[in-house]
Amino acid sequence: MPTKKYRPITPGHRNRVTLDFSDLTDKKPEKKLLKSIPSLAGRSNGKISVRHRGGKSKRKYRIVDFKRNLVSTRSIVKAIEYDPNRTSHICLIQHSNGEKSYILQPKGLKVGDVIQNGSNSDIKYGNTIELQYIPVGTIVHNIELHPGKGGQLVRAAGVYATITAKNEKYVTLKLPSGEVRLILRKCLATIGQVSNSEIRNTVIGKAGINRKRGRRPKVRGSAMNPCDHPHGGGEGKAPIGLSGPVSPKGKKALGQKTRKKNVRRRDFKIILSRRK
């Protein structure tokens, strides 16, 4: 999807770069696949649990089928739509039994294309197959961690994982973060790369765009008073101090390891190489 630049007629337009949505289908979202989501503004039980949240544009959640467990079902792509709740685009597909559902759009999938699930499917963009039937070197996304639970890994715009090896029980995958880990052979994955990779080239241009996304202004701790933040107070630009950077509640920030050292986790056997 190409990007669009603006003439610098205002300061907000000067460096702004957005996506050109000409490739999307001009239609309203499927009503049966919409769900209302409350705007909690970073609050739990009325108290702020996440700072700098609130005031985003009103939107509805699109119910996306991450499981893709209808075996040997041929589906036709009816539309490609924008989803305000995620970075990638979504496809509206119609199954052979007449039902419709949303899926993540793989890069290269167009309206009218036919996709399929199950072990008999071809190695083709959009098809969902068990990892044991996918050749080594293939790129995949929407990967399950537990069979039947639905895809949990590799779902953001433009990302993909690569199958690097197989054994009797596990398949080795290199994830977008650089982590190399083992996943059970019976877990499902979708062939191809997630769409909308050009989103990384966008520039919001002004603070008002972030407000529409639900991001409120952030204030540096060093600009506050001592009663409001551990970094606050002092004359002029005071340094953080020997304790290092901390959160407003005094917990260490920026690089502090939180994983318990003495607990043997199952992940230690499954993760072959950590992300950088």
PDB file of C-alpha atoms in Angstrom:
ATOM      1  CA  MET A   1       0.000   0.000   0.000  1.00  0.00           C
ATOM      2  CA  PRO A   2       1.550   3.347  -1.031  1.00  0.00           C
ATOM      3  CA  THR A   3       2.025   6.278   1.337  1.00  0.00           C
ATOM      4  CA  LYS A   4       0.719   9.804   0.877  1.00  0.00           C
ATOM      5  CA  LYS A   5       2.545  13.073   1.628  1.00  0.00           C
ATOM      6  CA  TYR A   6       0.921  16.456   2.212  1.00  0.00           C
ATOM      7  CA  ARG A   7       1.661  19.980   1.067  1.00  0.00           C
ATOM      8  CA  PRO A   8       3.096  21.999   3.984  1.00  0.00           C
ATOM      9  CA  ILE A   9       0.178  24.426   4.241  1.00  0.00           C
ATOM     10  CA  THR A  10       0.098  24.024   8.058  1.00  0.00           C
ATOM     11  CA  PRO A  11       2.773  22.990  10.582  1.00  0.00           C
ATOM     12  CA  GLY A  12       0.915  19.721  11.180  1.00  0.00           C
ATOM     13  CA  HIS A  13       0.972  18.888   7.472  1.00  0.00           C
ATOM     14  CA  ARG A  14       4.632  19.772   6.923  1.00  0.00           C
ATOM     15  CA  ASN A  15       6.135  16.360   7.676  1.00  0.00           C
ATOM     16  CA  ARG A  16       2.990  14.260   7.817  1.00  0.00           C
ATOM     17  CA  VAL A  17       2.971  10.938   5.938  1.00  0.00           C
ATOM     18  CA  THR A  18      -0.122   8.712   5.950  1.00  0.00           C
ATOM     19  CA  LEU A  19      -1.235   5.548   4.194  1.00  0.00           C
ATOM     20  CA  ASP A  20      -3.157   5.689   0.927  1.00  0.00           C
ATOM     21  CA  PHE A  21      -6.239   3.534   1.533  1.00  0.00           C
ATOM     22  CA  SER A  22      -7.136   3.212  -2.156  1.00  0.00           C
ATOM     23  CA  ASP A  23      -6.526  -0.568  -2.020  1.00  0.00           C
ATOM     24  CA  LEU A  24      -9.282  -1.102   0.570  1.00  0.00           C
ATOM     25  CA  THR A  25     -12.835  -2.081  -0.352  1.00  0.00           C
ATOM     26  CA  ASP A  26     -15.359   0.759  -0.127  1.00  0.00           C
ATOM     27  CA  LYS A  27     -17.948  -0.810   2.193  1.00  0.00           C
ATOM     28  CA  LYS A  28     -19.196  -0.640   5.754  1.00  0.00           C
ATOM     29  CA  PRO A  29     -17.985  -3.273   8.255  1.00  0.00           C
ATOM     30  CA  GLU A  30     -19.983  -6.482   8.683  1.00  0.00           C
ATOM     31  CA  LYS A  31     -22.557  -5.770  11.421  1.00  0.00           C
ATOM     32  CA  LYS A  32     -22.617  -9.289  12.865  1.00  0.00           C
ATOM     33  CA  LEU A  33     -18.846  -9.216  13.351  1.00  0.00           C
ATOM     34  CA  LEU A  34     -18.778  -5.959  15.345  1.00  0.00           C
ATOM     35  CA  LYS A  35     -18.692  -5.622  19.121  1.00  0.00           C
ATOM     36  CA  SER A  36     -18.815  -2.529  21.338  1.00  0.00           C
ATOM     37  CA  ILE A  37     -15.787  -1.925  23.535  1.00  0.00           C
ATOM     38  CA  PRO A  38     -15.925   0.413  26.557  1.00  0.00           C
ATOM     39  CA  SER A  39     -13.373   3.207  26.813  1.00  0.00           C
ATOM     40  CA  LEU A  40     -11.723   2.590  30.198  1.00  0.00           C
ATOM     41  CA  ALA A  41      -9.023   5.280  29.783  1.00  0.00           C
ATOM     42  CA  GLY A  42      -6.382   3.219  31.586  1.00  0.00           C
ATOM     43  CA  ARG A  43      -8.496   2.715  34.703  1.00  0.00           C
ATOM     44  CA  SER A  44      -9.251  -0.371  36.788  1.00  0.00           C
ATOM     45  CA  ASN A  45     -12.050  -0.062  39.375  1.00  0.00           C
ATOM     46  CA  GLY A  46     -12.063   3.686  38.693  1.00  0.00           C
ATOM     47  CA  LYS A  47      -8.385   4.137  39.586  1.00  0.00           C
ATOM     48  CA  ILE A  48      -5.628   4.907  37.072  1.00  0.00           C
ATOM     49  CA  SER A  49      -3.588   1.749  36.474  1.00  0.00           C
ATOM     50  CA  VAL A  50      -1.918   2.919  33.235  1.00  0.00           C
ATOM     51  CA  ARG A  51      -0.934   6.564  32.935  1.00  0.00           C
ATOM     52  CA  HIS A  52      -1.304   8.771  29.856  1.00  0.00           C
ATOM     53  CA  ARG A  53      -4.392   7.052  28.427  1.00  0.00           C
ATOM     54  CA  GLY A  54      -7.825   8.411  27.486  1.00  0.00           C
ATOM     55  CA  GLY A  55      -9.788  10.490  24.996  1.00  0.00           C
ATOM     56  CA  LYS A  56      -9.505   8.266  21.920  1.00  0.00           C
ATOM     57  CA  SER A  57     -11.902   8.199  18.981  1.00  0.00           C
ATOM     58  CA  LYS A  58     -14.981   6.033  19.358  1.00  0.00           C
ATOM     59  CA  ARG A  59     -14.614   2.665  17.631  1.00  0.00           C
ATOM     60  CA  LYS A  60     -16.004  -0.856  17.551  1.00  0.00           C
ATOM     61  CA  TYR A  61     -14.061  -4.094  17.809  1.00  0.00           C
ATOM     62  CA  ARG A  62     -13.918  -6.378  14.751  1.00  0.00           C
ATOM     63  CA  ILE A  63     -14.218 -10.038  15.773  1.00  0.00           C
ATOM     64  CA  VAL A  64     -11.224 -11.635  14.020  1.00  0.00           C
ATOM     65  CA  ASP A  65     -10.994 -15.413  13.594  1.00  0.00           C
ATOM     66  CA  PHE A  66      -7.512 -16.289  14.876  1.00  0.00           C
ATOM     67  CA  LYS A  67      -8.288 -20.021  15.202  1.00  0.00           C
ATOM     68  CA  ARG A  68      -8.922 -20.790  11.488  1.00  0.00           C
ATOM     69  CA  ASN A  69      -9.982 -24.326  12.491  1.00  0.00           C
ATOM     70  CA  LEU A  70     -12.606 -25.028   9.774  1.00  0.00           C
ATOM     71  CA  VAL A  71     -10.780 -27.946   8.120  1.00  0.00           C
ATOM     72  CA  SER A  72     -11.002 -28.438   4.332  1.00  0.00           C
ATOM     73  CA  THR A  73     -13.228 -25.361   3.947  1.00  0.00           C
ATOM     74  CA  ARG A  74     -12.707 -23.223   0.844  1.00  0.00           C
ATOM     75  CA  SER A  75     -13.271 -19.526   1.502  1.00  0.00           C
ATOM     76  CA  ILE A  76     -13.460 -16.566  -0.862  1.00  0.00           C
ATOM     77  CA  VAL A  77     -12.091 -13.115   0.026  1.00  0.00           C
ATOM     78  CA  LYS A  78     -15.015 -10.707  -0.268  1.00  0.00           C
ATOM     79  CA  ALA A  79     -13.432  -7.469   0.981  1.00  0.00           C
ATOM     80  CA  ILE A  80     -10.281  -5.938   2.460  1.00  0.00           C
ATOM     81  CA  GLU A  81     -11.057  -3.517   5.283  1.00  0.00           C
ATOM     82  CA  TYR A  82      -9.400  -1.118   7.705  1.00  0.00           C
ATOM     83  CA  ASP A  83      -9.322  -2.121  11.375  1.00  0.00           C
ATOM     84  CA  PRO A  84      -8.892   0.750  13.874  1.00  0.00           C
ATOM     85  CA  ASN A  85      -7.855  -1.672  16.630  1.00  0.00           C
ATOM     86  CA  ARG A  86      -4.732  -3.108  14.951  1.00  0.00           C
ATOM     87  CA  THR A  87      -1.929  -2.086  12.611  1.00  0.00           C
ATOM     88  CA  SER A  88      -2.654  -4.666   9.892  1.00  0.00           C
ATOM     89  CA  HIS A  89      -5.658  -4.752   7.577  1.00  0.00           C
ATOM     90  CA  ILE A  90      -8.325  -7.452   7.772  1.00  0.00           C
ATOM     91  CA  CYS A  91     -10.106  -9.558   5.140  1.00  0.00           C
ATOM     92  CA  LEU A  92     -13.794 -10.418   5.107  1.00  0.00           C
ATOM     93  CA  ILE A  93     -14.055 -14.016   3.885  1.00  0.00           C
ATOM     94  CA  GLN A  94     -17.113 -16.113   3.060  1.00  0.00           C
ATOM     95  CA  HIS A  95     -16.911 -19.863   3.709  1.00  0.00           C
ATOM     96  CA  SER A  96     -18.463 -22.555   1.539  1.00  0.00           C
ATOM     97  CA  ASN A  97     -21.315 -22.923   4.078  1.00  0.00           C
ATOM     98  CA  GLY A  98     -22.230 -19.229   3.676  1.00  0.00           C
ATOM     99  CA  GLU A  99     -20.836 -17.946   6.972  1.00  0.00           C
ATOM    100  CA  LYS A 100     -18.578 -14.882   7.042  1.00  0.00           C
ATOM    101  CA  SER A 101     -15.610 -14.059   9.249  1.00  0.00           C
ATOM    102  CA  TYR A 102     -12.684 -11.665   9.496  1.00  0.00           C
ATOM    103  CA  ILE A 103      -9.043 -12.774   9.234  1.00  0.00           C
ATOM    104  CA  LEU A 104      -5.745 -10.902   9.193  1.00  0.00           C
ATOM    105  CA  GLN A 105      -4.842  -9.960   5.634  1.00  0.00           C
ATOM    106  CA  PRO A 106      -1.653 -11.676   4.395  1.00  0.00           C
ATOM    107  CA  LYS A 107       0.468  -9.557   2.074  1.00  0.00           C
ATOM    108  CA  GLY A 108      -0.551 -10.152  -1.538  1.00  0.00           C
ATOM    109  CA  LEU A 109      -4.048 -11.509  -0.847  1.00  0.00           C
ATOM    110  CA  LYS A 110      -6.708  -9.776  -2.970  1.00  0.00           C
ATOM    111  CA  VAL A 111     -10.485  -9.713  -3.335  1.00  0.00           C
ATOM    112  CA  GLY A 112     -11.704 -12.845  -5.124  1.00  0.00           C
ATOM    113  CA  ASP A 113      -8.803 -15.066  -4.024  1.00  0.00           C
ATOM    114  CA  VAL A 114      -9.629 -18.513  -2.598  1.00  0.00           C
ATOM    115  CA  ILE A 115      -8.028 -19.700   0.652  1.00  0.00           C
ATOM    116  CA  GLN A 116      -8.242 -23.003   2.487  1.00  0.00           C
ATOM    117  CA  ASN A 117      -7.487 -24.585   5.880  1.00  0.00           C
ATOM    118  CA  GLY A 118      -6.193 -28.052   6.725  1.00  0.00           C
ATOM    119  CA  SER A 119      -3.311 -30.402   5.925  1.00  0.00           C
ATOM    120  CA  ASN A 120      -4.451 -30.853   2.291  1.00  0.00           C
ATOM    121  CA  SER A 121      -4.071 -27.142   1.539  1.00  0.00           C
ATOM    122  CA  ASP A 122      -1.417 -25.805  -0.820  1.00  0.00           C
ATOM    123  CA  ILE A 123       1.546 -23.778   0.462  1.00  0.00           C
ATOM    124  CA  LYS A 124      -0.063 -20.530  -0.619  1.00  0.00           C
ATOM    125  CA  TYR A 125      -0.539 -17.095   0.967  1.00  0.00           C
ATOM    126  CA  GLY A 126      -3.533 -17.087   3.320  1.00  0.00           C
ATOM    127  CA  ASN A 127      -3.830 -20.857   3.818  1.00  0.00           C
ATOM    128  CA  THR A 128      -3.694 -22.127   7.414  1.00  0.00           C
ATOM    129  CA  ILE A 129      -1.878 -25.432   7.968  1.00  0.00           C
ATOM    130  CA  GLU A 130      -0.270 -27.316  10.858  1.00  0.00           C
ATOM    131  CA  LEU A 131       3.410 -26.477  11.228  1.00  0.00           C
ATOM    132  CA  GLN A 132       4.446 -30.097  10.603  1.00  0.00           C
ATOM    133  CA  TYR A 133       3.159 -29.887   6.993  1.00  0.00           C
ATOM    134  CA  ILE A 134       4.867 -26.571   6.149  1.00  0.00           C
ATOM    135  CA  PRO A 135       8.318 -26.828   4.460  1.00  0.00           C
ATOM    136  CA  VAL A 136      11.452 -25.457   6.121  1.00  0.00           C
ATOM    137  CA  GLY A 137      12.225 -21.904   4.981  1.00  0.00           C
ATOM    138  CA  THR A 138       8.560 -20.857   4.613  1.00  0.00           C
ATOM    139  CA  ILE A 139       7.450 -17.567   6.213  1.00  0.00           C
ATOM    140  CA  VAL A 140       4.345 -17.723   8.431  1.00  0.00           C
ATOM    141  CA  HIS A 141       2.247 -15.559  10.768  1.00  0.00           C
ATOM    142  CA  ASN A 142      -0.670 -15.906  13.236  1.00  0.00           C
ATOM    143  CA  ILE A 143       1.045 -18.818  15.004  1.00  0.00           C
ATOM    144  CA  GLU A 144      -0.514 -20.862  17.796  1.00  0.00           C
ATOM    145  CA  LEU A 145       1.343 -21.520  21.053  1.00  0.00           C
ATOM    146  CA  HIS A 146      -1.067 -24.269  22.130  1.00  0.00           C
ATOM    147  CA  PRO A 147      -3.049 -26.421  19.638  1.00  0.00           C
ATOM    148  CA  GLY A 148      -6.647 -25.223  19.273  1.00  0.00           C
ATOM    149  CA  LYS A 149      -6.187 -21.982  21.229  1.00  0.00           C
ATOM    150  CA  GLY A 150      -5.801 -19.724  18.181  1.00  0.00           C
ATOM    151  CA  GLY A 151      -2.948 -17.639  16.835  1.00  0.00           C
ATOM    152  CA  GLN A 152      -1.081 -15.580  19.435  1.00  0.00           C
ATOM    153  CA  LEU A 153       2.307 -14.849  17.843  1.00  0.00           C
ATOM    154  CA  VAL A 154       3.288 -12.690  14.841  1.00  0.00           C
ATOM    155  CA  ARG A 155       0.123 -10.667  14.202  1.00  0.00           C
ATOM    156  CA  ALA A 156       1.344  -7.061  13.769  1.00  0.00           C
ATOM    157  CA  ALA A 157       1.583  -5.294  10.408  1.00  0.00           C
ATOM    158  CA  GLY A 158       4.445  -6.392   8.157  1.00  0.00           C
ATOM    159  CA  VAL A 159       5.893  -9.103  10.431  1.00  0.00           C
ATOM    160  CA  TYR A 160       6.593 -12.784   9.748  1.00  0.00           C
ATOM    161  CA  ALA A 161       8.374 -15.756  11.305  1.00  0.00           C
ATOM    162  CA  THR A 162      10.593 -18.236   9.462  1.00  0.00           C
ATOM    163  CA  ILE A 163      10.560 -22.015   9.907  1.00  0.00           C
ATOM    164  CA  THR A 164      14.209 -23.035  10.300  1.00  0.00           C
ATOM    165  CA  ALA A 165      14.108 -26.706  11.402  1.00  0.00           C
ATOM    166  CA  LYS A 166      11.875 -29.606  12.497  1.00  0.00           C
ATOM    167  CA  ASN A 167      12.145 -32.628  14.786  1.00  0.00           C
ATOM    168  CA  GLU A 168       9.796 -35.360  16.012  1.00  0.00           C
ATOM    169  CA  LYS A 169       7.879 -33.106  18.429  1.00  0.00           C
ATOM    170  CA  TYR A 170       8.750 -29.469  17.736  1.00  0.00           C
ATOM    171  CA  VAL A 171       9.264 -26.998  14.895  1.00  0.00           C
ATOM    172  CA  THR A 172      11.972 -24.322  15.258  1.00  0.00           C
ATOM    173  CA  LEU A 173      10.840 -20.785  14.422  1.00  0.00           C
ATOM    174  CA  LYS A 174      12.770 -17.540  14.172  1.00  0.00           C
ATOM    175  CA  LEU A 175      10.432 -14.772  15.367  1.00  0.00           C
ATOM    176  CA  PRO A 176      10.484 -11.098  14.254  1.00  0.00           C
ATOM    177  CA  SER A 177      12.178 -10.082  17.527  1.00  0.00           C
ATOM    178  CA  GLY A 178      15.132 -12.356  16.717  1.00  0.00           C
ATOM    179  CA  GLU A 179      14.128 -14.958  19.300  1.00  0.00           C
ATOM    180  CA  VAL A 180      14.473 -18.592  18.198  1.00  0.00           C
ATOM    181  CA  ARG A 181      12.045 -20.961  19.907  1.00  0.00           C
ATOM    182  CA  LEU A 182      10.407 -24.375  19.628  1.00  0.00           C
ATOM    183  CA  ILE A 183       6.659 -24.749  18.976  1.00  0.00           C
ATOM    184  CA  LEU A 184       4.648 -27.973  18.873  1.00  0.00           C
ATOM    185  CA  ARG A 185       4.248 -29.497  15.400  1.00  0.00           C
ATOM    186  CA  LYS A 186       0.432 -29.656  15.720  1.00  0.00           C
ATOM    187  CA  CYS A 187       0.056 -25.887  16.164  1.00  0.00           C
ATOM    188  CA  LEU A 188      -1.528 -24.003  13.263  1.00  0.00           C
ATOM    189  CA  ALA A 189       0.069 -21.148  11.333  1.00  0.00           C
ATOM    190  CA  THR A 190      -0.924 -19.056   8.316  1.00  0.00           C
ATOM    191  CA  ILE A 191       1.350 -18.860   5.270  1.00  0.00           C
ATOM    192  CA  GLY A 192       2.813 -15.492   4.335  1.00  0.00           C
ATOM    193  CA  GLN A 193       3.637 -12.084   5.778  1.00  0.00           C
ATOM    194  CA  VAL A 194       1.100  -9.827   7.500  1.00  0.00           C
ATOM    195  CA  SER A 195      -0.105  -6.955   5.294  1.00  0.00           C
ATOM    196  CA  ASN A 196       0.385  -3.183   5.656  1.00  0.00           C
ATOM    197  CA  SER A 197       4.156  -3.245   6.124  1.00  0.00           C
ATOM    198  CA  GLU A 198       4.345   0.398   4.939  1.00  0.00           C
ATOM    199  CA  ILE A 199       2.842   1.595   8.232  1.00  0.00           C
ATOM    200  CA  ARG A 200       6.401   1.936   9.575  1.00  0.00           C
ATOM    201  CA  ASN A 201       6.984   4.785   7.092  1.00  0.00           C
ATOM    202  CA  THR A 202       4.115   6.929   8.404  1.00  0.00           C
ATOM    203  CA  VAL A 203       4.686  10.166  10.341  1.00  0.00           C
ATOM    204  CA  ILE A 204       1.813  11.454  12.486  1.00  0.00           C
ATOM    205  CA  GLY A 205       2.887  15.103  12.053  1.00  0.00           C
ATOM    206  CA  LYS A 206       1.146  16.548  15.109  1.00  0.00           C
ATOM    207  CA  ALA A 207       0.197  15.711  18.688  1.00  0.00           C
ATOM    208  CA  GLY A 208      -3.531  15.780  17.912  1.00  0.00           C
ATOM    209  CA  ILE A 209      -3.262  12.487  16.017  1.00  0.00           C
ATOM    210  CA  ASN A 210      -1.918  10.783  19.145  1.00  0.00           C
ATOM    211  CA  ARG A 211      -4.817  12.187  21.166  1.00  0.00           C
ATOM    212  CA  LYS A 212      -7.252  10.492  18.774  1.00  0.00           C
ATOM    213  CA  ARG A 213      -5.403   7.227  19.391  1.00  0.00           C
ATOM    214  CA  GLY A 214      -5.936   7.580  23.131  1.00  0.00           C
ATOM    215  CA  ARG A 215      -2.461   8.809  24.118  1.00  0.00           C
ATOM    216  CA  ARG A 216      -2.437  11.760  26.524  1.00  0.00           C
ATOM    217  CA  PRO A 217       0.577  14.055  27.087  1.00  0.00           C
ATOM    218  CA  LYS A 218       3.510  12.754  29.123  1.00  0.00           C
ATOM    219  CA  VAL A 219       5.365  14.894  31.653  1.00  0.00           C
ATOM    220  CA  ARG A 220       8.983  14.175  32.601  1.00  0.00           C
ATOM    221  CA  GLY A 221       9.526  13.201  36.218  1.00  0.00           C
ATOM    222  CA  SER A 222      12.403  15.689  36.508  1.00  0.00           C
ATOM    223  CA  ALA A 223       9.964  18.506  35.696  1.00  0.00           C
ATOM    224  CA  MET A 224       7.732  17.629  38.683  1.00  0.00           C
ATOM    225  CA  ASN A 225       7.899  18.480  42.378  1.00  0.00           C
ATOM    226  CA  PRO A 226       9.474  16.043  44.860  1.00  0.00           C
ATOM    227  CA  CYS A 227       6.011  15.144  46.209  1.00  0.00           C
ATOM    228  CA  ASP A 228       4.895  14.008  42.727  1.00  0.00           C
ATOM    229  CA  HIS A 229       7.894  12.004  41.481  1.00  0.00           C
ATOM    230  CA  PRO A 230      11.210  10.669  42.862  1.00  0.00           C
ATOM    231  CA  HIS A 231      13.081  12.549  40.099  1.00  0.00           C
ATOM    232  CA  GLY A 232      11.440  15.868  40.963  1.00  0.00           C
ATOM    233  CA  GLY A 233      12.758  18.913  42.811  1.00  0.00           C
ATOM    234  CA  GLY A 234      16.224  20.462  43.015  1.00  0.00           C
ATOM    235  CA  GLU A 235      17.609  23.614  41.509  1.00  0.00           C
ATOM    236  CA  GLY A 236      17.689  23.797  37.719  1.00  0.00           C
ATOM    237  CA  LYS A 237      18.239  20.567  35.807  1.00  0.00           C
ATOM    238  CA  ALA A 238      19.071  18.139  38.600  1.00  0.00           C
ATOM    239  CA  PRO A 239      20.391  14.649  37.729  1.00  0.00           C
ATOM    240  CA  ILE A 240      18.458  11.485  38.552  1.00  0.00           C
ATOM    241  CA  GLY A 241      20.908  10.407  41.253  1.00  0.00           C
ATOM    242  CA  LEU A 242      22.686   7.248  42.343  1.00  0.00           C
ATOM    243  CA  SER A 243      19.504   5.181  42.659  1.00  0.00           C
ATOM    244  CA  GLY A 244      18.999   5.375  38.885  1.00  0.00           C
ATOM    245  CA  PRO A 245      15.754   5.940  36.939  1.00  0.00           C
ATOM    246  CA  VAL A 246      12.606   4.842  38.776  1.00  0.00           C
ATOM    247  CA  SER A 247       8.841   4.933  38.234  1.00  0.00           C
ATOM    248  CA  PRO A 248       6.585   7.389  40.122  1.00  0.00           C
ATOM    249  CA  LYS A 249       6.118   4.693  42.777  1.00  0.00           C
ATOM    250  CA  GLY A 250       9.858   4.135  43.173  1.00  0.00           C
ATOM    251  CA  LYS A 251      10.261   0.876  41.235  1.00  0.00           C
ATOM    252  CA  LYS A 252      13.366   0.600  39.075  1.00  0.00           C
ATOM    253  CA  ALA A 253      12.900   1.376  35.380  1.00  0.00           C
ATOM    254  CA  LEU A 254      14.890   1.140  32.130  1.00  0.00           C
ATOM    255  CA  GLY A 255      16.520  -2.268  31.972  1.00  0.00           C
ATOM    256  CA  GLN A 256      15.756  -3.717  35.384  1.00  0.00           C
ATOM    257  CA  LYS A 257      15.312  -7.507  35.085  1.00  0.00           C
ATOM    258  CA  THR A 258      12.028  -8.752  36.504  1.00  0.00           C
ATOM    259  CA  ARG A 259      12.268 -12.506  35.864  1.00  0.00           C
ATOM    260  CA  LYS A 260      12.846 -14.616  38.993  1.00  0.00           C
ATOM    261  CA  LYS A 261      16.258 -16.298  38.955  1.00  0.00           C
ATOM    262  CA  ASN A 262      15.507 -19.352  41.086  1.00  0.00           C
ATOM    263  CA  VAL A 263      12.317 -20.457  39.324  1.00  0.00           C
ATOM    264  CA  ARG A 264      12.810 -23.095  36.610  1.00  0.00           C
ATOM    265  CA  ARG A 265      10.454 -22.197  33.816  1.00  0.00           C
ATOM    266  CA  ARG A 266       9.288 -24.321  30.914  1.00  0.00           C
ATOM    267  CA  ASP A 267      10.320 -21.515  28.570  1.00  0.00           C
ATOM    268  CA  PHE A 268      13.999 -22.099  29.315  1.00  0.00           C
ATOM    269  CA  LYS A 269      13.847 -25.398  27.392  1.00  0.00           C
ATOM    270  CA  ILE A 270      11.687 -24.083  24.549  1.00  0.00           C
ATOM    271  CA  ILE A 271      13.511 -20.797  23.845  1.00  0.00           C
ATOM    272  CA  LEU A 272      16.781 -21.646  22.096  1.00  0.00           C
ATOM    273  CA  SER A 273      18.018 -18.071  21.636  1.00  0.00           C
ATOM    274  CA  ARG A 274      16.721 -14.947  23.365  1.00  0.00           C
ATOM    275  CA  ARG A 275      15.857 -11.754  21.536  1.00  0.00           C
ATOM    276  CA  LYS A 276      18.538  -9.085  21.533  1.00  0.00           C
TER     277      LYS A 276
END
